[in-house]
Amino acid sequence: MAGRLLADTTPLQTPDFRRLWLAGIVTVIGANLTIFAVPVQLYALTQNSAYVGLSGLFALVPLIVFGLWGGAWADAMDRRKLLIIASCGLAAASVLLWLQAALALNNVWVVLCLLSVQQAFFAINSPTRSAAIPRMLPGDQLPAANSLNMTVMQFGAIAGPLLAGVMLRWVDLSTLYLIDALTCLAPIWATIRLAPMPPLNEVAAGLGLAAVRSVIDGFRYLAGSPVVLMSFVVDLIAMIFGMPRALFPQMAHESFGGPVEGGTTIALLSAAISAGAVVGGLFSGWLPHVRRQGLAVVVAILVWGVAMVGFGIAAGFAHGHAGLLLWIALLFLAIGGAADMVSAAFRSTILQQVASDDLRGRLQGVFTVVVAGGPRLADAVHGAAAAAVGTTVAAVGGGGLVVIGVTIAALAVPAFARYRVNGAR
């Protein structure tokens, strides 16, 4: 029974996957130091959630462009080489973020532009990495591998903010950016050690029309695959309406009485969703046994929406005092995080199992745009909503819209909820 509950670690027996996974433990902590530092720096400079939300748009544009383009490149060239290039680019962007903070430029637009550069390389790295995994592992190990990857990502999203909240008592934001730059060395080492992954079939993708045509081919495939398409749609609904992270700096200060410049309260809020995801990942041994993966995604997103409603209500009643209501709010965020982990693991598995290898890079590019771009768009939406109607209404209303939107989507395309996978054990 315990074996069915605890995480399946079988994929770690494969050396290439194990190296990538272990390197990820280090690098996601560093990356989340930057994810924490950017909104804190923007809010400290402006004391306005609208600017924090604006960071979502500056991240979204390169995510869309280079997520789609990077996915096309991942189908057309050696994925190992592309991973090395993207990892080096991420390291360079982190160094530049460190320099602007260390030199005390205190310029909002410099921070936003450097964030865009970093997200461009992330948008290339993520679909390439995801498309490489099915080349390393058999199909029946993909749910477990995706769960392990999600657990590491969410562990970093816990450790990063908590570490940042503690470190800011003794160091400034520039140190957080510097640590992120240093941790980028781990994935560079891991990708260099990978076996070559040349394309199995001829796929044309360059810097011009060939790449555009390649991306269009990927969208044509999506148009004819309602199950894969709906896996993207329901996640967009969940993230755009339900991800409240742009509200955290203002809520930490106004609802829970934390300092403007950051600290423990915002660190706890930033880490709570990921804490729930890690707990969900540790007890994810049941995932490979689920056959109706589409229905599981719908249920998980409904839980996410309800949890965000609960979070907003708890924050609304806090009135500048932390106390018990802070912990209730954190609990709702954690429940949402566990639900999001289940949704992400199944959505990634559906994509990897349905798509052929010569399309995986492009579809993973779309997946990256949705998974990473949705929260960035949510930052802009929630930031603007908070400025207009307040953080409580923005959080509660967003969670309610998730429940309504996903219910309508599931009823409109019943094939998604009925989707079954033959490989489930």
Tab-separated table of C-alpha atoms in Angstrom, residues 57-329:
chain	number	residue	atom	x	y	z
A	57	LEU	CA	3.770	41.135	-19.502
A	58	PHE	CA	7.525	41.667	-19.837
A	59	ALA	CA	7.991	37.953	-19.175
A	60	LEU	CA	5.058	36.827	-21.319
A	61	VAL	CA	6.176	38.221	-24.686
A	62	PRO	CA	9.563	36.417	-24.795
A	63	LEU	CA	7.901	33.296	-23.403
A	64	ILE	CA	5.486	33.200	-26.319
A	65	VAL	CA	8.018	34.039	-29.027
A	66	PHE	CA	10.921	31.908	-27.838
A	67	GLY	CA	8.756	29.159	-26.358
A	68	LEU	CA	7.278	28.454	-29.794
A	69	TRP	CA	10.545	29.066	-31.634
A	70	GLY	CA	12.563	27.052	-29.117
A	71	GLY	CA	10.161	24.152	-29.471
A	72	ALA	CA	10.700	24.182	-33.247
A	73	TRP	CA	14.473	24.196	-32.739
A	74	ALA	CA	14.167	21.267	-30.316
A	75	ASP	CA	12.587	19.198	-33.096
A	76	ALA	CA	15.157	20.223	-35.705
A	77	MET	CA	18.531	20.028	-33.905
A	78	ASP	CA	20.379	18.059	-31.248
A	79	ARG	CA	18.441	18.680	-28.035
A	80	ARG	CA	21.572	18.304	-25.930
A	81	LYS	CA	23.303	21.182	-27.764
A	82	LEU	CA	20.247	23.397	-27.478
A	83	LEU	CA	20.024	22.695	-23.740
A	84	ILE	CA	23.660	23.751	-23.286
A	85	ILE	CA	23.060	27.023	-25.175
A	86	ALA	CA	19.923	27.820	-23.172
A	87	SER	CA	21.571	26.999	-19.832
A	88	CYS	CA	24.477	29.343	-20.600
A	89	GLY	CA	22.031	32.081	-21.584
A	90	LEU	CA	20.167	31.732	-18.300
A	91	ALA	CA	23.441	32.080	-16.403
A	92	ALA	CA	24.349	35.265	-18.319
A	93	ALA	CA	20.940	36.828	-17.629
A	94	SER	CA	21.282	36.128	-13.910
A	95	VAL	CA	24.708	37.784	-13.875
A	96	LEU	CA	23.218	40.918	-15.453
A	97	LEU	CA	20.409	41.014	-12.881
A	98	TRP	CA	23.049	40.802	-10.152
A	99	LEU	CA	25.009	43.684	-11.673
A	100	GLN	CA	22.013	46.044	-11.865
A	101	ALA	CA	21.202	45.398	-8.217
A	102	ALA	CA	24.833	45.553	-7.035
A	103	LEU	CA	25.334	48.877	-8.844
A	104	ALA	CA	22.079	50.193	-7.284
A	105	LEU	CA	20.690	51.398	-10.610
A	106	ASN	CA	17.198	51.410	-9.035
A	107	ASN	CA	15.551	51.494	-12.447
A	108	VAL	CA	12.284	49.609	-12.876
A	109	TRP	CA	12.661	49.338	-16.656
A	110	VAL	CA	16.156	47.849	-16.454
A	111	VAL	CA	14.833	45.124	-14.132
A	112	LEU	CA	11.890	44.425	-16.441
A	113	CYS	CA	14.040	44.233	-19.578
A	114	LEU	CA	16.553	41.878	-17.970
A	115	LEU	CA	13.649	39.734	-16.801
A	116	SER	CA	12.553	39.513	-20.447
A	117	VAL	CA	16.013	38.323	-21.508
A	118	GLN	CA	16.049	35.663	-18.807
A	119	GLN	CA	12.572	34.439	-19.757
A	120	ALA	CA	13.598	34.137	-23.411
A	121	PHE	CA	16.293	31.614	-22.518
A	122	PHE	CA	13.964	29.853	-20.090
A	123	ALA	CA	11.425	29.561	-22.920
A	124	ILE	CA	14.013	27.755	-25.051
A	125	ASN	CA	15.287	25.553	-22.238
A	126	SER	CA	11.977	24.269	-20.883
A	127	PRO	CA	10.400	22.677	-24.002
A	128	THR	CA	13.759	21.241	-25.050
A	129	ARG	CA	14.235	19.597	-21.658
A	130	SER	CA	10.692	18.197	-21.627
A	131	ALA	CA	10.994	16.895	-25.201
A	132	ALA	CA	14.259	15.164	-24.264
A	133	ILE	CA	12.765	13.113	-21.428
A	134	PRO	CA	10.775	10.672	-23.629
A	135	ARG	CA	14.081	9.944	-25.431
A	136	MET	CA	15.580	8.864	-22.087
A	137	LEU	CA	12.716	6.858	-20.575
A	138	PRO	CA	10.050	4.330	-21.651
A	139	GLY	CA	6.455	5.575	-21.863
A	140	ASP	CA	5.245	3.850	-18.696
A	141	GLN	CA	7.786	5.804	-16.635
A	142	LEU	CA	6.682	9.246	-17.866
A	143	PRO	CA	4.017	9.928	-15.174
A	144	ALA	CA	6.548	9.114	-12.451
A	145	ALA	CA	9.262	11.197	-14.168
A	146	ASN	CA	6.941	14.187	-14.529
A	147	SER	CA	5.920	13.887	-10.889
A	148	LEU	CA	9.581	13.773	-9.809
A	149	ASN	CA	10.352	16.848	-11.912
A	150	MET	CA	7.351	18.709	-10.539
A	151	THR	CA	8.367	17.820	-6.988
A	152	VAL	CA	11.866	19.230	-7.506
A	153	MET	CA	10.509	22.384	-9.138
A	154	GLN	CA	8.109	22.958	-6.296
A	155	PHE	CA	10.754	22.133	-3.684
A	156	GLY	CA	12.832	24.948	-5.144
A	157	ALA	CA	9.799	27.214	-5.038
A	158	ILE	CA	9.604	26.528	-1.284
A	159	ALA	CA	13.290	26.639	-0.435
A	160	GLY	CA	13.989	29.685	-2.628
A	161	PRO	CA	11.513	32.141	-1.053
A	162	LEU	CA	12.111	30.870	2.489
A	163	LEU	CA	15.877	31.118	2.044
A	164	ALA	CA	15.479	34.565	0.501
A	165	GLY	CA	13.262	35.759	3.352
A	166	VAL	CA	15.889	34.716	5.892
A	167	MET	CA	18.884	35.963	3.883
A	168	LEU	CA	17.417	39.436	3.379
A	169	ARG	CA	17.983	40.068	7.081
A	170	TRP	CA	21.750	40.079	6.422
A	171	VAL	CA	22.246	40.625	2.672
A	172	ASP	CA	20.645	42.702	-0.076
A	173	LEU	CA	18.774	41.605	-3.210
A	174	SER	CA	21.934	41.579	-5.321
A	175	THR	CA	23.203	38.556	-3.377
A	176	LEU	CA	20.081	36.607	-4.309
A	177	TYR	CA	20.687	37.269	-8.008
A	178	LEU	CA	24.355	36.276	-7.633
A	179	ILE	CA	23.485	32.935	-6.029
A	180	ASP	CA	21.097	32.229	-8.898
A	181	ALA	CA	23.907	32.891	-11.392
A	182	LEU	CA	26.215	30.458	-9.582
A	183	THR	CA	23.602	27.689	-9.408
A	184	CYS	CA	23.242	27.861	-13.210
A	185	LEU	CA	26.549	25.964	-13.397
A	186	ALA	CA	24.796	22.741	-12.297
A	187	PRO	CA	22.501	22.326	-15.350
A	188	ILE	CA	25.358	23.282	-17.665
A	189	TRP	CA	27.388	20.405	-16.202
A	190	ALA	CA	24.426	18.008	-16.397
A	191	THR	CA	23.589	18.779	-20.027
A	192	ILE	CA	27.207	18.453	-21.144
A	193	ARG	CA	27.163	14.918	-19.688
A	194	LEU	CA	24.025	13.919	-21.646
A	195	ALA	CA	24.188	11.613	-24.635
A	196	PRO	CA	23.611	13.352	-28.019
A	197	MET	CA	19.944	13.621	-29.053
A	198	PRO	CA	19.831	14.357	-32.795
A	199	PRO	CA	16.375	14.547	-34.419
A	200	LEU	CA	14.930	11.193	-35.454
A	201	ASN	CA	13.340	12.693	-38.565
A	202	GLU	CA	14.137	15.635	-40.827
A	203	VAL	CA	12.395	18.723	-39.461
A	204	ALA	CA	13.130	22.084	-41.063
A	205	ALA	CA	13.575	24.932	-38.594
A	206	GLY	CA	15.871	27.896	-38.907
A	207	LEU	CA	15.739	31.543	-37.969
A	208	GLY	CA	13.202	32.481	-40.655
A	209	LEU	CA	10.211	31.142	-42.529
A	210	ALA	CA	11.168	27.495	-42.006
A	211	ALA	CA	10.805	27.907	-38.238
A	212	VAL	CA	7.480	29.723	-38.668
A	213	ARG	CA	6.157	26.928	-40.893
A	214	SER	CA	7.351	24.377	-38.346
A	215	VAL	CA	5.480	26.154	-35.551
A	216	ILE	CA	2.346	26.366	-37.711
A	217	ASP	CA	2.541	22.591	-38.272
A	218	GLY	CA	2.473	22.145	-34.501
A	219	PHE	CA	-0.662	24.295	-34.214
A	220	ARG	CA	-2.302	22.332	-37.016
A	221	TYR	CA	-1.723	19.176	-35.008
A	222	LEU	CA	-3.246	20.818	-31.933
A	223	ALA	CA	-6.343	21.838	-33.891
A	224	GLY	CA	-6.952	18.186	-34.740
A	225	SER	CA	-6.298	16.873	-31.218
A	226	PRO	CA	-9.016	18.168	-28.853
A	227	VAL	CA	-7.630	16.264	-25.862
A	228	VAL	CA	-4.189	17.886	-26.085
A	229	LEU	CA	-5.715	21.272	-26.922
A	230	MET	CA	-8.037	21.127	-23.914
A	231	SER	CA	-5.124	20.254	-21.618
A	232	PHE	CA	-3.748	23.689	-22.530
A	233	VAL	CA	-7.101	25.497	-22.288
A	234	VAL	CA	-7.999	24.315	-18.785
A	235	ASP	CA	-4.550	25.228	-17.478
A	236	LEU	CA	-4.857	28.731	-18.958
A	237	ILE	CA	-8.180	29.108	-17.165
A	238	ALA	CA	-6.644	27.922	-13.883
A	239	MET	CA	-3.581	30.153	-14.063
A	240	ILE	CA	-4.887	33.383	-15.624
A	241	PHE	CA	-7.863	33.658	-13.279
A	242	GLY	CA	-6.565	31.773	-10.253
A	243	MET	CA	-2.847	32.486	-9.736
A	244	PRO	CA	-2.657	35.319	-7.116
A	245	ARG	CA	1.124	35.630	-6.706
A	246	ALA	CA	1.250	39.250	-7.968
A	247	LEU	CA	-0.876	40.096	-4.929
A	248	PHE	CA	1.566	38.599	-2.426
A	249	PRO	CA	3.750	41.680	-1.814
A	250	GLN	CA	0.708	43.902	-1.152
A	251	MET	CA	-1.153	41.241	0.866
A	252	ALA	CA	1.923	40.497	2.961
A	253	HIS	CA	2.157	44.194	3.813
A	254	GLU	CA	-1.493	45.285	4.091
A	255	SER	CA	-3.403	42.108	5.032
A	256	PHE	CA	-0.834	40.414	7.251
A	257	GLY	CA	1.227	43.362	8.533
A	258	GLY	CA	4.589	42.495	6.956
A	259	PRO	CA	7.223	45.099	6.004
A	260	VAL	CA	7.144	46.813	2.598
A	261	GLU	CA	10.627	45.594	1.652
A	262	GLY	CA	9.725	41.904	2.048
A	263	GLY	CA	10.503	39.462	4.818
A	264	THR	CA	9.102	36.329	6.415
A	265	THR	CA	5.432	36.904	5.595
A	266	ILE	CA	5.864	37.264	1.844
A	267	ALA	CA	8.340	34.371	1.906
A	268	LEU	CA	5.687	32.133	3.480
A	269	LEU	CA	3.054	33.230	0.954
A	270	SER	CA	5.447	32.682	-1.935
A	271	ALA	CA	6.394	29.206	-0.710
A	272	ALA	CA	2.971	27.888	0.326
A	273	ILE	CA	1.685	26.769	-3.097
A	274	SER	CA	4.905	24.914	-3.746
A	275	ALA	CA	4.859	23.347	-0.275
A	276	GLY	CA	1.522	21.771	-1.104
A	277	ALA	CA	2.859	20.616	-4.469
A	278	VAL	CA	5.855	18.936	-2.841
A	279	VAL	CA	3.626	17.084	-0.372
A	280	GLY	CA	1.456	16.033	-3.302
A	281	GLY	CA	4.555	14.881	-5.175
A	282	LEU	CA	5.880	12.859	-2.259
A	283	PHE	CA	2.598	10.959	-2.137
A	284	SER	CA	2.188	10.637	-5.901
A	285	GLY	CA	2.663	6.876	-6.156
A	286	TRP	CA	-0.994	6.555	-7.158
A	287	LEU	CA	-0.627	8.686	-10.307
A	288	PRO	CA	0.578	5.904	-12.673
A	289	HIS	CA	-2.520	3.868	-11.759
A	290	VAL	CA	-5.025	6.518	-12.894
A	291	ARG	CA	-6.579	5.722	-16.271
A	292	ARG	CA	-8.996	8.658	-16.661
A	293	GLN	CA	-6.312	11.314	-16.744
A	294	GLY	CA	-8.501	13.976	-18.346
A	295	LEU	CA	-11.086	13.763	-15.566
A	296	ALA	CA	-8.295	13.857	-12.981
A	297	VAL	CA	-7.067	17.159	-14.491
A	298	VAL	CA	-10.566	18.687	-14.339
A	299	VAL	CA	-11.088	17.678	-10.702
A	300	ALA	CA	-7.626	18.933	-9.704
A	301	ILE	CA	-8.264	22.360	-11.274
A	302	LEU	CA	-11.653	22.633	-9.557
A	303	VAL	CA	-9.897	22.017	-6.228
A	304	TRP	CA	-7.336	24.690	-7.166
A	305	GLY	CA	-10.084	27.253	-7.827
A	306	VAL	CA	-11.912	26.565	-4.555
A	307	ALA	CA	-8.619	26.796	-2.648
A	308	MET	CA	-7.883	30.237	-4.141
A	309	VAL	CA	-11.333	31.435	-3.048
A	310	GLY	CA	-10.546	30.271	0.482
A	311	PHE	CA	-7.169	32.020	0.400
A	312	GLY	CA	-8.718	35.319	-0.660
A	313	ILE	CA	-11.391	35.165	2.050
A	314	ALA	CA	-8.833	34.423	4.774
A	315	ALA	CA	-6.633	37.312	3.637
A	316	GLY	CA	-9.631	39.629	3.481
A	317	PHE	CA	-10.505	39.011	7.126
A	318	ALA	CA	-6.907	39.462	8.349
A	319	HIS	CA	-7.008	43.309	8.416
A	320	GLY	CA	-3.300	43.845	8.941
A	321	HIS	CA	-2.844	41.107	11.538
A	322	ALA	CA	-1.079	37.832	10.820
A	323	GLY	CA	-2.092	35.338	13.510
A	324	LEU	CA	-4.302	32.348	12.750
A	325	LEU	CA	-5.733	33.754	9.524
A	326	LEU	CA	-2.247	33.816	7.963
A	327	TRP	CA	-1.899	30.086	8.584
A	328	ILE	CA	-5.393	29.430	7.232
A	329	ALA	CA	-4.485	31.390	4.103
